[in-house]
């Protein structure tokens, strides 16, 4: 961990562009809370030293309940972290065990309370649905329990089975599409009933607490990523680093592997329709008429307000199919 932290600080230093103002910092991908507060503080010191960090920058750290000790929470809060993203996933201990999580929901509740006591006023929690053997009543219990914590932000994702994971190799039966659609609606209704905005397909927030960092991705804001497997989109170019942890730990700066020039029109449509802000002709670089023709044929799934087209909650659930039709009409597929 010390070698990784040292290399990350070196990369932050050597790859810092000139006059780069930073409005958000996100420590994620895996479980950064396992690094401990001192290492995270060193990383953030490198950011402050070599980048123009805005005074009110959003600084998020992902954390799992089992690693959220009092000392860790106080330490990262003192280091400048002002937003937590907690991987709780479920309020059912049997589901947590099936997912390979090592915390119980009681431990998650205690960790959340410790975070509040440490001064965190902006906490996001993660919830998964569409789990093996999950019922509507079981999901209803989890949603109610997580919302009862009163987080500022809620991220909800349907389980995706990756083939090279223990659960993926097990190939368990998952709820069918109709049931998953009902689960999605249940979450949407519960979040709305507790004053949360459904501002992106999988994300809900109290007013004023949208994730500024993730919103930047959806709005095509430039970003820089550091570490093995990190992606960047900056100064009109996009690149990634190889997933070579050993080389990184041995002090080798990973090369930039540049992607082909992205089609910003395609990304504008694809990312914009993921959000409640939607898309509009004035922001599209080209003839937007074909897209409007498609969306007008889907009144249950898409609406136009003040010249902006956005998907309804039913449309969110079917977003992949809708996006394909829109992009096909725009000849972007």
C-alpha atoms as one frame of an Amber mdcrd trajectory, in Angstrom:
protein
   0.000   0.000   0.000   2.872   2.390   0.755   4.457   1.644  -2.631   1.131
   2.207  -4.389   0.522   5.471  -2.561   4.050   6.696  -3.346   3.652   5.877
  -7.042   0.231   7.525  -7.169   1.648  10.715  -5.650   4.514  10.593  -8.169
   2.046  10.225 -11.033  -0.092  13.081  -9.740   3.048  15.219  -9.638   4.617
  14.318 -12.979   1.430  14.301 -15.034  -0.071  17.499 -13.700  -1.083  19.753
 -16.625  -0.496  23.481 -16.406  -3.289  25.635 -14.986  -5.577  22.723 -14.128
  -8.407  23.781 -11.836 -10.002  20.885  -9.968 -13.584  21.039  -8.724 -14.021
  17.382  -7.693 -11.762  14.581  -6.466 -12.972  10.986  -6.292 -11.120   8.185
  -4.516 -12.784   5.042  -5.796 -12.424   1.764  -7.635 -12.157  -1.076  -5.146
 -12.043  -0.117  -1.474  -9.848   2.969  -0.948 -10.816   3.090   2.730  -8.462
   0.113   3.226  -5.546   2.460   2.501  -6.133   4.190   5.827  -6.404   7.871
   6.613  -2.684   8.725   6.530  -2.175   7.474   2.972  -5.330   9.197   1.747
  -4.106  12.413   3.359  -0.799  12.095   1.452  -2.654  11.624  -1.830  -4.802
  14.697  -1.217  -1.711  16.703  -0.231  -0.237  15.859  -3.651  -3.424  17.042
  -5.326  -3.374  20.340  -3.429   0.308  20.887  -4.145   0.182  20.361  -7.900
  -3.386  21.329  -8.865  -5.563  24.384  -8.278  -8.147  22.798  -5.988 -11.264
  24.930  -5.673 -12.054  25.970  -2.080 -15.453  24.254  -2.157 -14.292  21.201
  -4.121 -16.286  18.009  -3.638 -13.875  15.341  -2.346 -15.398  11.857  -2.196
 -13.993   8.652  -0.765 -15.613   5.281  -1.303 -15.697   3.188   1.858 -17.031
  -0.130   3.069 -18.580  -0.342   6.550 -15.997  -2.837   7.815 -13.118  -0.375
   7.289 -14.859   2.773   8.586 -13.266   3.064  12.006 -13.523   6.205  14.128
  -9.847   6.971  13.546 -10.186   6.529   9.789 -13.246   8.762   9.558 -11.739
  11.524  11.695  -8.488  11.298   9.736  -9.942  11.621   6.253 -12.319  14.359
   7.410  -9.322  16.329   8.680  -7.574  15.641   5.358 -10.413  17.324   3.465
 -12.724  14.487   2.412 -16.239  15.963   2.607 -18.330  13.236   0.970 -18.556
   9.499   1.627 -19.887   6.808  -0.688 -20.771   3.743   1.384 -21.079   0.293
  -0.172 -23.904  -1.080   1.967 -25.818  -2.934  -0.828 -28.535  -4.603   1.298
 -30.172  -4.621   4.719 -30.506  -8.420   4.639 -27.523 -10.228   6.142 -28.232
 -13.341   4.085 -28.073 -11.301   0.876 -24.875  -9.603   2.011 -23.247 -12.968
   2.664 -24.384 -14.241  -0.740 -22.749 -11.195  -2.345 -19.495 -11.900  -0.543
 -19.726  -8.825   1.669 -18.010  -9.129   5.046 -20.199  -6.685   6.955 -23.643
  -7.075   8.469 -26.331  -4.440   8.187 -25.973  -3.670  11.901 -22.303  -2.903
  11.253 -23.317  -0.665   8.347 -25.746   1.232  10.573 -23.026   1.707  13.187
 -20.532   2.870  10.545 -23.033   5.393   9.197 -23.565   6.771  12.719 -19.792
   7.044  13.208 -19.513   8.974   9.944 -22.112  11.466  11.114 -20.306  11.829
  14.451 -17.059  12.488  12.543 -18.704  15.454  10.811 -19.787  14.053   7.441
 -22.871  15.879   6.198 -22.871  14.417   2.686 -23.146  10.622   2.612 -24.190
   8.423  -0.296 -25.213   4.791   0.172 -25.282   2.022  -2.431 -28.160  -0.444
  -2.839 -28.281  -3.471  -5.148 -31.426  -5.116  -6.474 -32.204  -8.060  -8.713
 -30.252 -10.346  -6.370 -30.520 -14.158  -6.313 -33.740 -15.209  -4.529 -34.553
 -11.570  -3.698 -38.266 -10.891  -3.223 -40.218  -7.674  -3.476 -40.776  -7.720
   0.288 -37.066  -8.262   0.854 -36.156  -5.327  -1.367 -38.834  -3.182   0.258
 -37.221  -3.884   3.634 -33.759  -2.939   2.340 -34.957   0.279   0.711 -36.847
   1.301   3.835 -33.866   0.490   6.059 -31.324   2.389   3.966 -33.557   5.426
   3.577 -34.134   5.382   7.349 -30.435   6.223   7.725 -31.318   9.548   6.019
 -28.450   9.665   3.535 -28.137  12.645   1.225 -27.661  10.415  -1.813 -28.752
   6.946  -2.911 -27.232   4.893  -5.759 -29.145   1.785  -6.876 -27.849  -0.810
  -9.298 -29.210  -4.088 -10.640 -26.831  -6.963 -10.071 -24.687  -7.813 -13.079
 -23.021 -11.231 -12.971 -19.375 -11.076 -14.020 -18.188 -14.495 -15.251 -14.878
 -14.559 -13.359 -16.354 -13.861  -9.921 -17.486 -16.478  -7.384 -21.148 -15.523
  -7.829 -20.782 -15.404 -11.602 -19.322 -18.914 -11.714 -22.229 -20.084  -9.582
 -24.678 -18.751 -12.216 -27.610 -18.292  -9.823 -31.116 -17.580 -11.058 -31.957
 -13.867 -10.900 -35.388 -12.205 -10.851 -36.840 -11.929 -14.349 -37.040  -8.640
 -16.245 -40.623  -7.888 -15.225 -39.780  -8.393 -11.563 -36.667  -6.254 -11.888
 -38.784  -3.518 -13.485 -41.161  -3.673 -10.504 -38.175  -3.520  -8.157 -36.863
  -0.457  -9.954 -40.247   1.281  -9.652 -40.399   0.417  -5.949 -37.039   2.120
  -5.380 -38.054   5.164  -7.440 -41.303   5.603  -5.525 -39.653   5.181  -2.116
 -36.885   7.673  -2.890 -39.374  10.224  -4.234 -41.568   9.811  -1.141 -38.567
  10.816   0.977 -37.819  13.979  -0.961 -35.092  12.671  -3.250 -34.692  13.783
  -6.862 -34.293  11.039  -9.448 -31.602  12.892 -11.360 -29.934   9.986 -13.194
 -30.990   6.444 -14.088 -29.408   4.882 -10.999 -29.051   7.886  -8.701 -31.246
   9.824  -6.311 -30.348  12.840  -4.170 -31.819  15.309  -1.757 -31.964  18.809
  -3.287 -28.454  20.234  -3.496 -26.718  16.891  -3.034 -26.313  15.522  -6.551
 -22.900  13.942  -7.075 -20.943  16.749  -8.676 -18.201  14.362  -9.756 -20.442
  11.865 -11.551 -22.530  14.682 -12.993 -19.347  15.893 -14.649 -19.040  12.602
 -16.548 -22.627  12.819 -17.768 -22.085  16.401 -18.926 -18.842  15.550 -20.783
 -16.705  17.595 -18.393 -12.974  16.801 -18.838 -11.450  14.536 -16.205  -8.109
  12.950 -15.294  -7.665   9.460 -13.859  -4.600   8.088 -12.064  -3.452   4.565
 -11.266  -3.649   1.187 -13.064  -6.785   0.852 -15.175  -7.628   4.555 -14.836
  -9.320   6.391 -17.709  -9.016  10.035 -18.691 -10.807  12.409 -21.059  -8.912
  15.652 -21.188  -7.959  18.327 -23.731  -9.958  16.607 -26.457  -8.254  13.229
 -26.026  -9.215  10.042 -24.238  -6.795   7.458 -22.869  -6.434   4.688 -20.328
  -3.676   3.075 -18.288  -2.982  -0.675 -18.471  -4.241  -2.775 -15.558  -0.670
  -3.646 -14.577  -0.418  -3.324 -10.812   2.987  -5.053 -10.562   4.599  -2.650
 -13.008   3.076   0.269 -11.134   4.329  -0.961  -7.768   7.804  -1.398  -9.277
   7.903   2.301 -10.088   7.159   2.165 -13.813   4.965   4.992 -15.027   2.187
   3.346 -17.020   1.831   4.479 -20.650  -1.147   6.365 -21.980  -3.053   4.129
 -24.388  -5.051   6.555 -26.481  -8.511   5.670 -27.751  -9.842   6.691 -31.103
 -11.318  10.165 -31.175 -14.727   9.817 -29.490 -17.898  10.880 -31.257 -19.103
  13.599 -28.917 -22.536  13.679 -30.536 -23.115  10.037 -29.665 -21.893  10.565
 -26.118 -23.999  13.687 -25.666 -27.153  11.738 -26.515 -26.206   8.580 -24.625
 -25.143  10.332 -21.429 -27.711  13.117 -21.548 -30.648  10.721 -21.733 -29.355
   9.021 -18.587 -30.169  12.187 -16.639 -33.257  14.134 -15.697 -31.770  17.162
 -17.505 -32.058  15.335 -20.828 -30.968  16.634 -24.232 -32.011  19.385 -26.647
 -31.480  20.544 -30.218 -29.574  23.672 -29.162 -26.809  21.594 -27.572 -26.556
  18.967 -30.306 -23.934  19.449 -33.004 -26.033  18.544 -36.036 -29.579  17.885
 -37.172 -31.560  16.847 -34.087 -34.834  16.319 -35.950 -34.471  12.514 -36.379
 -34.060  12.102 -32.634 -37.153  14.148 -31.925 -39.161  12.072 -34.385 -38.251
   8.889 -32.501 -38.887  10.340 -29.045 -42.285  11.720 -30.076 -43.376   8.145
 -30.839 -42.644   7.110 -27.229 -44.935   9.277 -25.065 -44.876   6.782 -22.165
 -41.092   6.760 -22.114 -39.981  10.249 -23.161 -41.291  13.775 -22.531 -40.314
  17.216 -23.794 -40.303  20.133 -21.352 -39.058  23.616 -22.276 -37.426  22.206
 -25.397 -35.518  19.465 -23.561 -36.204  15.784 -24.053 -35.811  13.443 -21.106
 -36.823   9.880 -20.310 -39.540   9.035 -17.808 -38.858   6.496 -15.050 -40.344
   3.793 -17.288 -38.059   5.098 -20.019 -35.048   4.910 -17.714 -35.636   1.191
 -17.229 -35.753   0.682 -21.018 -33.019   3.197 -21.762 -30.738   0.849 -23.715
 -33.443  -0.001 -26.266 -34.527   3.639 -26.549 -30.962   4.886 -26.957 -30.327
   2.405 -29.750 -33.358   3.698 -31.649 -32.377   7.344 -31.169 -28.732   6.796
 -32.120 -29.785   4.732 -35.120 -32.044   7.567 -36.289 -29.160  10.007 -35.915
 -26.946   7.549 -37.842 -24.537   7.328 -34.899 -24.612   3.552 -34.386
